[in-house]
CSV table of C-alpha atoms in Angstrom, one decimal:
chain,number,residue,atom,x,y,z
A,139,GLN,CA,133.8,96.6,86.5
A,140,VAL,CA,132.5,98.8,84.1
A,141,GLN,CA,130.7,97.4,81.2
A,142,PHE,CA,130.6,99.1,77.9
A,143,VAL,CA,128.0,98.8,74.7
A,144,GLU,CA,129.0,100.4,71.3
A,145,SER,CA,126.4,101.4,69.0
A,146,GLY,CA,125.8,103.3,65.7
A,147,GLY,CA,128.7,101.9,63.5
A,148,GLY,CA,127.3,101.5,59.8
A,149,SER,CA,128.1,101.5,56.0
A,150,VAL,CA,128.6,104.9,54.7
A,151,GLN,CA,130.4,106.7,51.4
A,152,PRO,CA,133.7,108.7,51.7
A,153,GLY,CA,133.1,112.3,53.2
A,154,GLY,CA,129.7,111.1,55.2
A,155,SER,CA,129.1,111.3,58.5
A,156,LEU,CA,128.4,108.8,61.7
A,157,ARG,CA,128.1,109.2,65.3
A,158,LEU,CA,129.1,106.5,67.6
A,159,SER,CA,127.7,105.7,71.4
A,160,CYS,CA,129.3,104.1,73.7
A,161,ALA,CA,127.3,103.2,76.7
A,162,ALA,CA,128.5,102.4,80.0
A,163,SER,CA,126.7,100.1,83.0
A,164,ARG,CA,126.6,102.5,85.2
A,165,THR,CA,128.3,105.9,86.6
A,166,ILE,CA,131.6,105.9,87.2
A,167,SER,CA,133.0,108.3,90.2
A,168,GLY,CA,136.0,110.2,90.5
A,169,PHE,CA,138.2,110.6,87.8
A,170,TRP,CA,138.4,108.7,85.0
A,171,LEU,CA,139.9,108.7,81.0
A,172,MET,CA,137.7,106.8,78.6
A,173,VAL,CA,139.6,106.1,75.2
A,174,TRP,CA,138.0,105.2,71.6
A,175,TYR,CA,139.9,102.6,69.8
A,176,ARG,CA,139.3,100.8,66.3
A,177,GLN,CA,141.2,97.7,64.7
A,178,ALA,CA,140.9,97.4,60.9
A,179,PRO,CA,141.5,93.8,59.8
A,180,GLY,CA,145.4,92.6,60.2
A,181,ASN,CA,146.3,95.8,62.2
A,182,GLU,CA,146.5,96.2,65.6
A,183,ARG,CA,144.0,97.9,67.8
A,184,GLU,CA,144.6,101.7,67.5
A,185,TRP,CA,144.0,104.6,69.8
A,186,VAL,CA,141.6,107.3,68.2
A,187,ALA,CA,140.3,109.8,70.8
A,188,SER,CA,140.3,110.1,74.5
A,189,LEU,CA,138.1,112.4,77.1
A,190,THR,CA,138.4,112.6,80.7
A,191,SER,CA,136.4,113.4,83.5
A,192,SER,CA,137.3,117.1,83.2
A,193,GLY,CA,136.6,117.2,79.8
A,194,THR,CA,140.1,117.2,78.5
A,195,THR,CA,139.9,115.6,74.9
A,196,LYS,CA,142.7,114.1,72.6
A,197,TYR,CA,143.0,112.8,69.2
A,198,VAL,CA,145.0,110.8,67.1
A,199,ASP,CA,146.6,112.8,64.4
A,200,SER,CA,145.0,111.3,61.6
A,201,VAL,CA,141.3,112.3,62.7
A,202,LYS,CA,141.9,115.6,64.3
A,203,GLY,CA,139.8,118.2,62.7
A,204,ARG,CA,137.0,115.6,61.8
A,205,PHE,CA,136.2,113.9,65.1
A,206,THR,CA,134.7,115.2,68.0
A,207,ILE,CA,134.5,113.1,71.1
A,208,SER,CA,132.0,114.1,73.6
A,209,ARG,CA,129.7,112.7,76.6
A,210,ASP,CA,126.2,113.1,78.3
A,211,ASN,CA,126.7,112.1,81.8
A,212,ALA,CA,123.0,111.9,82.5
A,213,LYS,CA,122.9,109.0,79.9
A,214,ASN,CA,126.3,107.5,81.1
A,215,THR,CA,127.4,107.4,77.4
A,216,MET,CA,129.9,109.0,75.3
A,217,TYR,CA,130.1,109.6,71.8
A,218,LEU,CA,132.2,109.8,68.9
A,219,GLN,CA,131.3,112.2,66.0
A,220,MET,CA,132.7,111.6,62.9
A,221,ASN,CA,133.2,113.8,60.0
A,222,SER,CA,134.6,113.6,56.5
A,223,LEU,CA,135.0,109.9,56.6
A,224,LYS,CA,137.5,108.2,55.0
A,225,PRO,CA,138.1,104.6,53.6
A,226,ASP,CA,141.3,104.4,56.0
A,227,ASP,CA,138.6,104.8,58.9
A,228,THR,CA,137.3,101.7,58.2
A,229,ALA,CA,137.8,99.3,61.4
A,230,VAL,CA,135.8,98.1,64.3
A,231,TYR,CA,135.3,100.8,67.2
A,232,TYR,CA,135.6,100.0,71.0
A,233,CYS,CA,135.6,102.1,73.8
A,234,ASN,CA,136.6,101.5,77.5
A,235,LEU,CA,138.4,103.2,80.5
A,236,ALA,CA,142.0,103.3,79.6
A,237,SER,CA,143.0,101.4,82.9
A,238,GLN,CA,140.5,98.5,82.7
A,239,ARG,CA,141.5,95.4,80.6
A,240,THR,CA,137.6,93.8,81.0
A,241,GLY,CA,134.7,95.0,80.5
A,242,TRP,CA,134.7,95.1,76.3
A,243,GLY,CA,131.6,95.5,74.4
A,244,GLN,CA,131.2,93.8,70.8
A,245,GLY,CA,132.4,97.1,69.2
A,246,THR,CA,130.6,98.9,66.4
A,247,GLN,CA,131.6,98.1,62.7
A,248,VAL,CA,132.2,101.3,60.7
A,249,THR,CA,133.0,100.7,56.6
A,250,VAL,CA,133.5,103.7,54.5
A,251,SER,CA,133.9,102.9,51.3
A,252,SER,CA,132.3,103.4,47.5
């Protein structure tokens, strides 16, 4: 099991930016698929972006062109750069391996409002 800790959230105005971090408890060997999720009150958890160990990235249509996923292998950390934030981006953001049901962190709250 790999544990993850999310950080970097906060409260920003529309159009602002945040960079979220997802720190893994250890290096993950072999192929892996990491996912950023978000969940707003009353909504189900939503897939936002993904990154593979090969460097392939994918994004949900609603964030394309605004969010960028990246990694720092030396720090066992994945990032989500969020630009041009909108109120609809307000949610708790989580990260995890796509295939893992455990190891969830507390998430990090992102609030976008005027």
